[in-house]
Coordinates of C-alpha atoms and ligand atoms in Angstrom, one line a residue:
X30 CA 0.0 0.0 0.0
X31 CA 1.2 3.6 -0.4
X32 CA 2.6 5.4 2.8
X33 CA -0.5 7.4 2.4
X34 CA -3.3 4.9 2.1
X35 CA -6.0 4.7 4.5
X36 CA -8.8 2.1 5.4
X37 CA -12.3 3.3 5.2
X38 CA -15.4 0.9 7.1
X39 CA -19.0 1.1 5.7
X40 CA -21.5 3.3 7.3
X41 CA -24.6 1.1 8.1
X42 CA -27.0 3.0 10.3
X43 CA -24.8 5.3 11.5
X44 CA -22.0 3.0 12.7
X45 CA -18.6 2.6 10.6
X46 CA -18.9 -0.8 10.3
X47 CA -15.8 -3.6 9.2
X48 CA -17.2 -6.8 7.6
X49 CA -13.7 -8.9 7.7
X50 CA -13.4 -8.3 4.0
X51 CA -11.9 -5.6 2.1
X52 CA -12.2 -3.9 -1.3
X53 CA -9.1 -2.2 -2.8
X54 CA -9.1 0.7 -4.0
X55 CA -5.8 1.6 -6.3
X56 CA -4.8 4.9 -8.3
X57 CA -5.8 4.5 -12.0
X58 CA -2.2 6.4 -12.3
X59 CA 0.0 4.9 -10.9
X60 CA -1.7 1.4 -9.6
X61 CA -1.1 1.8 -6.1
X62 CA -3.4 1.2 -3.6
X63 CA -5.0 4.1 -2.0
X64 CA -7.1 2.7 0.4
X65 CA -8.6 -0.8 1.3
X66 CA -13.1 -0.5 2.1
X67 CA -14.5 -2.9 4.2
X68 CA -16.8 -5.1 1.9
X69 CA -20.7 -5.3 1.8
X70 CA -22.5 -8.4 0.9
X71 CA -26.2 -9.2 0.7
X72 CA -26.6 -9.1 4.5
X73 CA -25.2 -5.6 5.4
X74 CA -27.4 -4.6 2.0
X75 CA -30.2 -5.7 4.1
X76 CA -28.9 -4.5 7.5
X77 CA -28.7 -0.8 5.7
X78 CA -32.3 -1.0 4.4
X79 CA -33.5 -2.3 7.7
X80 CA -31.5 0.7 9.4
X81 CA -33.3 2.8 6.5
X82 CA -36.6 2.0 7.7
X83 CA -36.1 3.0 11.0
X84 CA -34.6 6.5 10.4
X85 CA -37.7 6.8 8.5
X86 CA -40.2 6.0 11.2
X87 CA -39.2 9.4 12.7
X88 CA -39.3 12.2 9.9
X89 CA -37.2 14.8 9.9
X90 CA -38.9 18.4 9.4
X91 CA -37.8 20.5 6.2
X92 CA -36.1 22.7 8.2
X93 CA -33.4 20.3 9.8
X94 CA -33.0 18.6 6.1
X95 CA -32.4 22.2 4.8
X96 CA -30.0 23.0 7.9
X97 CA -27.9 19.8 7.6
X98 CA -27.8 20.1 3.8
X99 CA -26.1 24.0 4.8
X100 CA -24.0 22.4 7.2
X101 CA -22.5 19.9 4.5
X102 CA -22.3 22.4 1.9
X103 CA -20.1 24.6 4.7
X104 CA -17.9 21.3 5.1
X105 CA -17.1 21.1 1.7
X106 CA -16.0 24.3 1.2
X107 CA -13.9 24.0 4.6
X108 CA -11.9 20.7 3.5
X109 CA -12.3 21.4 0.0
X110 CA -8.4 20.9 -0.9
X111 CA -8.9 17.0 0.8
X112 CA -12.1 16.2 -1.1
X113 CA -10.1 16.8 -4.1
X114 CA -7.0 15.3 -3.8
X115 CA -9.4 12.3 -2.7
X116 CA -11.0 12.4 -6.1
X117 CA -7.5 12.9 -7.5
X118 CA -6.4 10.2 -5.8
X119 CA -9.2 7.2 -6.5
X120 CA -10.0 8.2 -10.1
X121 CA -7.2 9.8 -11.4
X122 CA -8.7 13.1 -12.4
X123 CA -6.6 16.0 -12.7
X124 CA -6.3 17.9 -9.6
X125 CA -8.0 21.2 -11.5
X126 CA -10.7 18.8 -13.1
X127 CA -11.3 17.8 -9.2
X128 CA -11.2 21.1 -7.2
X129 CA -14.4 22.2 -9.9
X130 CA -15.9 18.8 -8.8
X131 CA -15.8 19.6 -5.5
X132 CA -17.3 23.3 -5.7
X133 CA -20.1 21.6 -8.0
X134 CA -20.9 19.2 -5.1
X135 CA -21.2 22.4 -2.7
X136 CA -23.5 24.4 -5.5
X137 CA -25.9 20.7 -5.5
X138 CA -26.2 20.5 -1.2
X139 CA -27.0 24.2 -1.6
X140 CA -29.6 24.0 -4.2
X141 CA -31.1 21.1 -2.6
X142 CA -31.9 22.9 0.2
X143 CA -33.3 25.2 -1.2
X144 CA -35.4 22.5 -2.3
X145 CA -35.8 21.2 0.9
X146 CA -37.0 24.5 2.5
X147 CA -39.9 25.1 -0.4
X148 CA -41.1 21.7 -0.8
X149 CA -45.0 22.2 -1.0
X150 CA -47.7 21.0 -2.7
X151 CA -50.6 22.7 -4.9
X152 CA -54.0 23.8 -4.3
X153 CA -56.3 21.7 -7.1
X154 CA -59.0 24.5 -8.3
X155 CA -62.0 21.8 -6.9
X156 CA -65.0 25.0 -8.3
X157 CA -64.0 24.4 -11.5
X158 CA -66.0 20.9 -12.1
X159 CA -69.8 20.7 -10.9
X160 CA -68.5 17.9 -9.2
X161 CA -66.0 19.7 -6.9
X162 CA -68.1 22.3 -6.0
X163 CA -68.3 23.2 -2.0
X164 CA -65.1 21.4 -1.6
X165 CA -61.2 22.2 -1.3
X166 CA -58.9 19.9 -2.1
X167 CA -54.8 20.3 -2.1
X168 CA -52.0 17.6 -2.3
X169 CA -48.8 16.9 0.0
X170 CA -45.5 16.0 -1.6
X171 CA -44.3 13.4 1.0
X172 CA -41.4 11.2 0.5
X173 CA -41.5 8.3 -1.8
X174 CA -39.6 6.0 0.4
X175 CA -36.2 4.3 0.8
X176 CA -34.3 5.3 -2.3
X177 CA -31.7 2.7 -3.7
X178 CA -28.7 5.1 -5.0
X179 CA -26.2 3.6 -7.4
X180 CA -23.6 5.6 -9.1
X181 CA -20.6 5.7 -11.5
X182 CA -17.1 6.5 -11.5
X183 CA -16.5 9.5 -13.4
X184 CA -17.9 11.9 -10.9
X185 CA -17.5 10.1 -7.5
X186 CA -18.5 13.2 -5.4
X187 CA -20.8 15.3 -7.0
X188 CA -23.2 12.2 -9.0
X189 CA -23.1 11.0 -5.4
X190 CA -24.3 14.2 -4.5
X191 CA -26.8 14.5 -6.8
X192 CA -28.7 11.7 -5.2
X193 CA -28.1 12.0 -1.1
X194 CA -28.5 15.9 -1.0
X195 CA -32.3 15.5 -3.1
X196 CA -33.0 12.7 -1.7
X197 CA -32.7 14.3 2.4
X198 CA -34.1 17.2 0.7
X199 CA -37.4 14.9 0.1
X200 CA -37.1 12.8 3.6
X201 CA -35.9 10.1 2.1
X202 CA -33.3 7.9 3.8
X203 CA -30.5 6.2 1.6
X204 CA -28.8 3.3 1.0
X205 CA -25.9 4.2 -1.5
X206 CA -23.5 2.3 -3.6
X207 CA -20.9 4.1 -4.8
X208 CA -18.8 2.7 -7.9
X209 CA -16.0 -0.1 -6.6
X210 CA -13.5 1.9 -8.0
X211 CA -14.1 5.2 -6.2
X212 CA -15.8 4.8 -3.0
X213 CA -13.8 6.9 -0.9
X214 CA -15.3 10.3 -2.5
X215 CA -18.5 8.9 -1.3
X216 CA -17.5 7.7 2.3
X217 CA -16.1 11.0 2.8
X218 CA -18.8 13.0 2.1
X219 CA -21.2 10.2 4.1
X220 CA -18.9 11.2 7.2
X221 CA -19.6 15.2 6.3
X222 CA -23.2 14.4 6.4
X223 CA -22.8 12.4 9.8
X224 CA -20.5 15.5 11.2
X225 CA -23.6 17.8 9.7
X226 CA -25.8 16.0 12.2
X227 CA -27.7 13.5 9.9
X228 CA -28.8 10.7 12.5
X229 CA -28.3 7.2 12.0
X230 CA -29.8 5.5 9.1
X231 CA -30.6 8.2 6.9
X232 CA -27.3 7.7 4.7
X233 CA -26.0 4.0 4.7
X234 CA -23.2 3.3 2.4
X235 CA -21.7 -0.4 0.9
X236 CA -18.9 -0.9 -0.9
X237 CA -18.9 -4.2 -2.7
X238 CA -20.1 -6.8 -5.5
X239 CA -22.7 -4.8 -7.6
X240 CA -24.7 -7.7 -8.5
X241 CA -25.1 -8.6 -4.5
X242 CA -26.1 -5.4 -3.6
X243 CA -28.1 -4.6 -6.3
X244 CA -30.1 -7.6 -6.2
X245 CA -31.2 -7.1 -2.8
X246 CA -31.9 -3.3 -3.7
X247 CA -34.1 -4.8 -6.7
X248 CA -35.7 -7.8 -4.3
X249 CA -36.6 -5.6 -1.3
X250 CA -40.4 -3.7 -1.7
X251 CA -38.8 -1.2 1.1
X252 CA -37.3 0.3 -1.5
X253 CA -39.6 2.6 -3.3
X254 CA -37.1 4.1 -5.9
X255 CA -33.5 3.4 -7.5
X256 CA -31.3 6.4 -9.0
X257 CA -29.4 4.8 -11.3
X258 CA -26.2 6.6 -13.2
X259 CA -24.0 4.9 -15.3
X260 CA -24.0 2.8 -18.4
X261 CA -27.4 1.6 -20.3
X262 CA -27.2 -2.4 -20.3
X263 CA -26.9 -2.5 -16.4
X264 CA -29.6 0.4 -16.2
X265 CA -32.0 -0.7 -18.5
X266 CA -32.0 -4.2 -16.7
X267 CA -32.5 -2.6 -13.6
X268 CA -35.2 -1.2 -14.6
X269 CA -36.7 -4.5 -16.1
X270 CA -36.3 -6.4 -13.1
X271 CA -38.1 -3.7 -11.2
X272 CA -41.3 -3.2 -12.5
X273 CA -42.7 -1.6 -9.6
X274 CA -40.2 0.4 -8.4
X275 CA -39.7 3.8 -9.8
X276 CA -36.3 3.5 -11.4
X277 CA -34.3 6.1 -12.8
X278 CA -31.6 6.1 -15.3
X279 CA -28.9 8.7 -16.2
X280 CA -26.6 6.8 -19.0
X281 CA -24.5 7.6 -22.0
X282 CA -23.9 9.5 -24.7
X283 CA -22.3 10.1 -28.0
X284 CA -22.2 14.0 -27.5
X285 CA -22.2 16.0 -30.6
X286 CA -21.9 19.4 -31.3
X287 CA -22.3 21.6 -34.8
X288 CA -19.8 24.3 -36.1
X289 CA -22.5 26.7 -38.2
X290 CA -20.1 28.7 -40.9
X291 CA -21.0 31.8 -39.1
X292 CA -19.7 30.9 -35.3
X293 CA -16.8 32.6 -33.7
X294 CA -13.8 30.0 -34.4
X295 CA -11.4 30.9 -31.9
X296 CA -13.8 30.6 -29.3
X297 CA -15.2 27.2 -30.7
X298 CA -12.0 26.2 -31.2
X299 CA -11.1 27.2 -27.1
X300 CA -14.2 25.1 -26.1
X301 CA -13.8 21.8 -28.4
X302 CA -10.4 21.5 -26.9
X303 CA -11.6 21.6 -23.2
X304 CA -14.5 19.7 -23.5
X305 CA -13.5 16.8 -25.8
X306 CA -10.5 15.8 -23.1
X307 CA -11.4 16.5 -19.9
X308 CA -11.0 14.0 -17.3
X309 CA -10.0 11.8 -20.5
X310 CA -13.4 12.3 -21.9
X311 CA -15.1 10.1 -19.0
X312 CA -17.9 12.7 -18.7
X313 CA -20.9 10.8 -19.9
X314 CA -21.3 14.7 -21.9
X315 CA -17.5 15.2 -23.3
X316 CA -17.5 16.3 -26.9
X317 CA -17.2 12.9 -29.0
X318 CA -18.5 14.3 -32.5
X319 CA -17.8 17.4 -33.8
X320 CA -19.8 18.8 -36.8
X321 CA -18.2 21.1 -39.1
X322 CA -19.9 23.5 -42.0
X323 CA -17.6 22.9 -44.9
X324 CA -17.1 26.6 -45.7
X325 CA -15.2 26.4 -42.3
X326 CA -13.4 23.0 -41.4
X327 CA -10.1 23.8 -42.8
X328 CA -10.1 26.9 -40.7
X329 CA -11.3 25.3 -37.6
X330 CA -9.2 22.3 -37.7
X331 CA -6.7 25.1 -37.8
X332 CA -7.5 26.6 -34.9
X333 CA -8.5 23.3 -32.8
X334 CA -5.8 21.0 -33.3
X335 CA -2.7 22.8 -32.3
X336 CA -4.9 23.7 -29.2
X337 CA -5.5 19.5 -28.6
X338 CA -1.8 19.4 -29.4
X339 CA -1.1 21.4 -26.7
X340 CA -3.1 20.1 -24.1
X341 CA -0.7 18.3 -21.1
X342 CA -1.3 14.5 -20.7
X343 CA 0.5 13.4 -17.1
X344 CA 0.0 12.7 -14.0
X345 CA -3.3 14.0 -12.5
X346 CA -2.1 15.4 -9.2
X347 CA 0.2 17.7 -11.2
X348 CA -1.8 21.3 -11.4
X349 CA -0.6 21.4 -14.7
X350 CA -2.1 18.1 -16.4
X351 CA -4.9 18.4 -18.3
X352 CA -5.5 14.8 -19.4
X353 CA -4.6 11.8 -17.2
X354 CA -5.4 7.9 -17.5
X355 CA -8.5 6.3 -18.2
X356 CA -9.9 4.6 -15.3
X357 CA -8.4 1.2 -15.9
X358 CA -6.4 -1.1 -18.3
X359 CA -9.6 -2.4 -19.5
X360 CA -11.0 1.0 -20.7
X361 CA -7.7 1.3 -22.2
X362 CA -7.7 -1.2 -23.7
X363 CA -11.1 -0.7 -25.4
X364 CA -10.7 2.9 -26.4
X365 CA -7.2 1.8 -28.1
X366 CA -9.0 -0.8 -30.4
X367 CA -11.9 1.8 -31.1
X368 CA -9.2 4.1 -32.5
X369 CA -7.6 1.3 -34.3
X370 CA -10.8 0.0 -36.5
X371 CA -11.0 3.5 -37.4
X372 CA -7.5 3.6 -38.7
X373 CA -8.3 0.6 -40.0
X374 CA -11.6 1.5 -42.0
X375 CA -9.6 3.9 -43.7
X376 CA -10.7 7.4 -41.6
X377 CA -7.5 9.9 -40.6
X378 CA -5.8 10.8 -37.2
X379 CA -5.1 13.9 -37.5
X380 CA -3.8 14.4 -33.3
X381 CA -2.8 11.2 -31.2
X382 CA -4.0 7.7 -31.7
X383 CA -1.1 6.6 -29.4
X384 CA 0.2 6.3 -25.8
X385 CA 2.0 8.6 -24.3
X386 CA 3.6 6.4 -21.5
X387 CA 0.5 4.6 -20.8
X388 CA -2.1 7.2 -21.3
X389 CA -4.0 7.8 -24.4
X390 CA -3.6 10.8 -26.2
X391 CA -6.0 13.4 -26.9
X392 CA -7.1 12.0 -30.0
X393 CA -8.8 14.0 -33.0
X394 CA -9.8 11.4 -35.9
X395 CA -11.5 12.5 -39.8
X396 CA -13.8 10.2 -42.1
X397 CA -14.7 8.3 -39.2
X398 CA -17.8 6.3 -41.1
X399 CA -21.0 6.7 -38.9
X400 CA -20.9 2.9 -38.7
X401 CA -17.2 3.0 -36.9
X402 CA -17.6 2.7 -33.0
X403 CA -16.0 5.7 -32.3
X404 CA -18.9 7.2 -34.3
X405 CA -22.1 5.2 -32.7
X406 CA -21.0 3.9 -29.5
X407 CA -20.0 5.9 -26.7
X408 CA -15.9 6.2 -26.6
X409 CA -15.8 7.4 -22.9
X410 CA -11.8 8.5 -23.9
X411 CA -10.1 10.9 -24.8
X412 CA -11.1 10.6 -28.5
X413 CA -13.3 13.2 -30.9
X414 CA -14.4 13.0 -34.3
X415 CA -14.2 16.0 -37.2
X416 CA -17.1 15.6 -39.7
X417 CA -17.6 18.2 -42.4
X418 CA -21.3 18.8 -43.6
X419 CA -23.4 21.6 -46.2
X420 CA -26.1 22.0 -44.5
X421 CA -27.9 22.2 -41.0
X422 CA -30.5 19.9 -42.2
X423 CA -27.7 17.3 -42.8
X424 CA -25.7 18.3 -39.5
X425 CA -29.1 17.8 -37.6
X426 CA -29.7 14.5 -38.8
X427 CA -26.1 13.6 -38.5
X428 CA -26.3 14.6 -34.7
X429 CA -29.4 12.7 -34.4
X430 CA -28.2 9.8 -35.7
X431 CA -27.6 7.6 -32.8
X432 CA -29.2 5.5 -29.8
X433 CA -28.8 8.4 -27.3
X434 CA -29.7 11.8 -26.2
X435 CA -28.1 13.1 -23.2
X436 CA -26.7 17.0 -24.3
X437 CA -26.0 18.6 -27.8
X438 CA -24.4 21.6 -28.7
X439 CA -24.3 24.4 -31.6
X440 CA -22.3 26.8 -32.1
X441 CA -23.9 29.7 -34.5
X442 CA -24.6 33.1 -35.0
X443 CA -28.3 32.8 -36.3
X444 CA -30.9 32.9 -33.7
X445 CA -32.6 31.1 -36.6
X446 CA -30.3 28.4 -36.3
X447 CA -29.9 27.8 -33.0
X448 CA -33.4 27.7 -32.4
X449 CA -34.1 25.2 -35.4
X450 CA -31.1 23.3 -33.6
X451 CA -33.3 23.6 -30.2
X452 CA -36.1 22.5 -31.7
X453 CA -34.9 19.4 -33.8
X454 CA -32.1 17.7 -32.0
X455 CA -33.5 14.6 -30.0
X456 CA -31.6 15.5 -26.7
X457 CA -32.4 16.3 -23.4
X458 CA -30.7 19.4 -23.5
X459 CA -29.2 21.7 -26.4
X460 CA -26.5 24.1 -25.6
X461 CA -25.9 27.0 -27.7
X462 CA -22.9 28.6 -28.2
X463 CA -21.5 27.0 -25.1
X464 CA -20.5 23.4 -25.3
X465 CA -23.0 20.7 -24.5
X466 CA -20.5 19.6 -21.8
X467 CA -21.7 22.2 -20.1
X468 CA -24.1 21.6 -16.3
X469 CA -24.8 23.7 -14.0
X470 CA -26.4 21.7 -10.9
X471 CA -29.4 23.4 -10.3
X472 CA -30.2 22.2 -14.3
X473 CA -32.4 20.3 -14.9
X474 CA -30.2 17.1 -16.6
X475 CA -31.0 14.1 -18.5
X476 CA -31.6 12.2 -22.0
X477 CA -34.5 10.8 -23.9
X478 CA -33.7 7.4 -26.0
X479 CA -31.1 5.6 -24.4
X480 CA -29.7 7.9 -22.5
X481 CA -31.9 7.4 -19.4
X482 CA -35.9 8.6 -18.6
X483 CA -35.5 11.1 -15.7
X484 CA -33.7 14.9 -15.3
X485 CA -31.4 15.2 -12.2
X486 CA -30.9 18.4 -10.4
X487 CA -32.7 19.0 -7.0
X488 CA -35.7 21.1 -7.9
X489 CA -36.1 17.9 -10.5
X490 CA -35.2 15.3 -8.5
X491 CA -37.2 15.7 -5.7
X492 CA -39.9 15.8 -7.4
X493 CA -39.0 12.5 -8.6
X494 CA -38.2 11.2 -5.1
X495 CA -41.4 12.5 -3.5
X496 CA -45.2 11.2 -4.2
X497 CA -48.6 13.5 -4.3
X498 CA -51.0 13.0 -1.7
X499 CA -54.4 14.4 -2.6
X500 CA -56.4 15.8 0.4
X501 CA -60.7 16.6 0.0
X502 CA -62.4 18.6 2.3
X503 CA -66.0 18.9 2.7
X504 CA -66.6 22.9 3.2
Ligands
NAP25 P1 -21.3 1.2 -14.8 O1 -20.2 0.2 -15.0 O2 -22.6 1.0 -15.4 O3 -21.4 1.4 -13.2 C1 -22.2 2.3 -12.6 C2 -22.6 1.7 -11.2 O4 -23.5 0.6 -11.4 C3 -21.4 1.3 -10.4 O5 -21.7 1.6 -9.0 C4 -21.4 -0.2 -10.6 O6 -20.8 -0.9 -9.5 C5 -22.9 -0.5 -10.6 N1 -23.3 -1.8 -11.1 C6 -22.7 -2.6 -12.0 N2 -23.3 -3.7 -12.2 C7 -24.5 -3.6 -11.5 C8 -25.6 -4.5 -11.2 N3 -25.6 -5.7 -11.9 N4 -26.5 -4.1 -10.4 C9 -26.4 -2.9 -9.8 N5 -25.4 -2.1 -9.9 C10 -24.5 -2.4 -10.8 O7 -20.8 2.7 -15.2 P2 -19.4 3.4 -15.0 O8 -18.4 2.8 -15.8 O9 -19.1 3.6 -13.5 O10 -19.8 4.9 -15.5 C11 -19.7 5.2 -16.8 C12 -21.1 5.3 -17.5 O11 -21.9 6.1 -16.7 C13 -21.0 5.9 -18.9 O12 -21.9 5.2 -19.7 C14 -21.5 7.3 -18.6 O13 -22.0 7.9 -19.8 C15 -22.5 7.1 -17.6 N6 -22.8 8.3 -16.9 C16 -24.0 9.0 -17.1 C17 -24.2 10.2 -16.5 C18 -25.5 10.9 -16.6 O14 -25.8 11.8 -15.8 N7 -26.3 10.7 -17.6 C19 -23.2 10.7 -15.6 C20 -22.0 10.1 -15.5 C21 -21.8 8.9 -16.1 P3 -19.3 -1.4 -9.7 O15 -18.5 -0.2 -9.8 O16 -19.1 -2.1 -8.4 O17 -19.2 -2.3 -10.9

């Protein structure tokens, strides 16, 4: 183990809790071990939903939530610099990718509770039937239930966020499992939460197989909801084998963006680079395909490539790095063979296609076929794709042309086009002249098609995690 690494326990109904088993957790940089988890089975799974129930038996008013939602908001900002050198650390994002993840995760406790503090329900107009006249009738937004959280790697602070800080904002308790390969984001901020004064059994977190825990989360009727973020084969199935559960999916993408003739180049150019490479394109919205009005490619690529060129692949903790390793050898592995069946079907790389010690290279690649993986599929690498087209008809239905719809972008200096762009691209969200990378947390976030069947952000996702009561009275 490193000098530095630490052993973190579970937190089952407000106890840190050791099972006899550990997880390890090692840096994607530099394979070391950072930290060994005690490891959940079936049985704690059960032992955290049990503790779930309890917590729930005694509601919490929305003023507490709100106040310990503050408190961990506060906490952050206080031990910022540790959060993110534990994100640094477990998922080998740079250390300036990291330090924004953390402030996010502040910005999502504070908008949730906001949340928290203006959760209400509505008056129903009952004068306006025959049939409602001489009553009043309103409804309560109370919480749905347990909520089953399972998130990814990518963001292992601030997606966790996204579902603990809604989901106290609703009164709902938690049972959370964090990604295997980054737990210790999540454990971290679990012990904020505890420091905030969240009694026991409102957060309970397990580290461990997925399948085990997530079949008991899918098995037990206590829980009333799963937030599910991460890729679509294991959400969709989730949500098959959970027919009465409310369960919601944040997935993948395939993000594409459109270069109109008349955009500002340099700027574009400025915003391709960041947002095709960021944390090795492992944001489920980095740029992957670029769409470029012919009048302008050449010029772009002219501006854009140097600018990828430049970017500085190394070792995350270093303030300078912009791009550092995929999250394992298997990822690696994968995105490596992507880029070689497009070398392969004949298409061009123009920047990269190679390691750089063992990291991939920003990676820029031309004629990529729409077939070609890197096209269709979502890379989740450091890899984009240049695409030249005539018209915004075509670049529409390019865009469109694919199994998701997270975020899309265009970059224009037509109102007319951007809002034709608004209009027809099958997304959840259309960014213009800003890249679809782009989230602010108080957004509301999601796809349509594949790409999942809820929005996060708290004013969204409470809603989500909370049920209508309706209430008649006889005047
Ligand atoms: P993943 O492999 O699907 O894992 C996501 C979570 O699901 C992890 O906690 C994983 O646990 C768990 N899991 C795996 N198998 C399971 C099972 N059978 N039952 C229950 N849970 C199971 O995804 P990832 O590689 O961490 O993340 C990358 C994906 O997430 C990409 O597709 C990306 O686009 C998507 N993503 C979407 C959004 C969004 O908001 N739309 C945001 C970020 C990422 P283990 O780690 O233990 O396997």
């Amino acid at each position: 183990m490193a000098a530095t690494a630490t052993e973190r326990k579970l937190l089952i109904d407000g106890e840190w809790v050791e099972t006899g088993a550990w997880h390890e957790v090692r840096s994607p940089y530099s394979g070391e071990i950072v930290a060994r988890v005690a490891k959940a089975g079936a049985d704690e799974t059960r032992r955290a939903i049990d503790a779930a129930e309890r917590a729930m038996l005694s509601p919490l008013p929305a003023h507490k939530r709100a106040e310990i939602l503050v408190r961990v908001a506060g906490s952050l900002g206080r031990r910022h610099e540790e959060v993110a050198q534990t994100i640094c650390a477990e998922a080998g994002k740079p250390i300036k990718a990291a330090r924004v993840e953390v402030a996010r995760a502040m910005s999502t406790f504070t908008m949730a509770a906001v949340e928290a503090r203006k959760l209400a329900g509505e008056m129903v107009p009952m004068d306006g039937s025959q049939a409602g006249a001489g009553k009043l009738a309103f409804t309560l937004r109370l919480p749905i239930g347990i909520v089953g959280a399972i998130s990814p790697f990518n963001f292992p602070l601030n997606l966790v966020a996204h579902k603990i800080a809604p989901a106290l904002a609703a009164g709902c308790a938690v049972v959370l499992k964090p990604a295997s390969a980054t737990p210790l984001s999540a454990l971290l901020l679990a012990e904020l939460e505890l420091d905030a004064g969240l009694p026991p059994g409102w957060l309970n977190v397990l580290v461990g197989p997925a399948s085990e825990i997530g079949d008991v989360l899918v098995a037990d009727e206590r829980v009333r909801l799963i937030s599910f973020t991460g890729s679509g084969d294991i959400g969709w199935g989730l949500r098959e084998r959970a027919p009465r559960k409310r369960v919601n999916l944040e997935l993948g993408n395939a993000t594409p963006v459109i270069v109109e003739a008349d955009a500002d180049l340099d700027d574009v150019a400025g915003r391709l680079a960041a947002n095709a490479f960021s944390f090795a394109g492992q944001s489920c919205i980095s740029i992957q395909r670029i769409y470029v009005q012919r009048a302008v490619y050449d010029g772009l690529l002219e501006r854009f490539l140097p600018k990828v060129d430049a970017l500085k692949v190394g070792d995350p903790a270093d303030d300078e790095t912009d791009v550092g390793p995929l999250i394992d050898g298997g990822a690696k592995d994968r995105v490596l063979a992507w880029i070689e069946e497009a070398r392969a079907a004949g298409a061009e790389i123009l920047v990269g296609g190679s390691l750089d010690g063992e990291l991939v290279r920003p990676t820029v690649i031309a004629g990529a076929g729409p077939e070609l993986k890197v096209s269709c599929e979502e890379v989740f690498g450091p890899v984009c794709t240049v695409t030249a087209y005539d018209t915004l008809d075509e670049a529409i239905e390019l865009a469109n042309g694919t199994r998701y719809g997270l975020q899309a972008g265009i970059f224009t200096a037509s109102i007319k086009a951007a809002l034709a762009a608004a209009q027809r691209l099958e997304f959840g969200g259309v960014t213009i002249n800003e890249a679809p990378t782009f989230r602010a947390d108080q957004m509301p976030y999601g796809g349509v098609k594949d790409s999942g069947n809820t929005r996060e952000g708290p004013a969204w996702a409470v809603r989500e995690m909370t049920e209508e009561r309706l209430v008649v009275l006889e005047l």
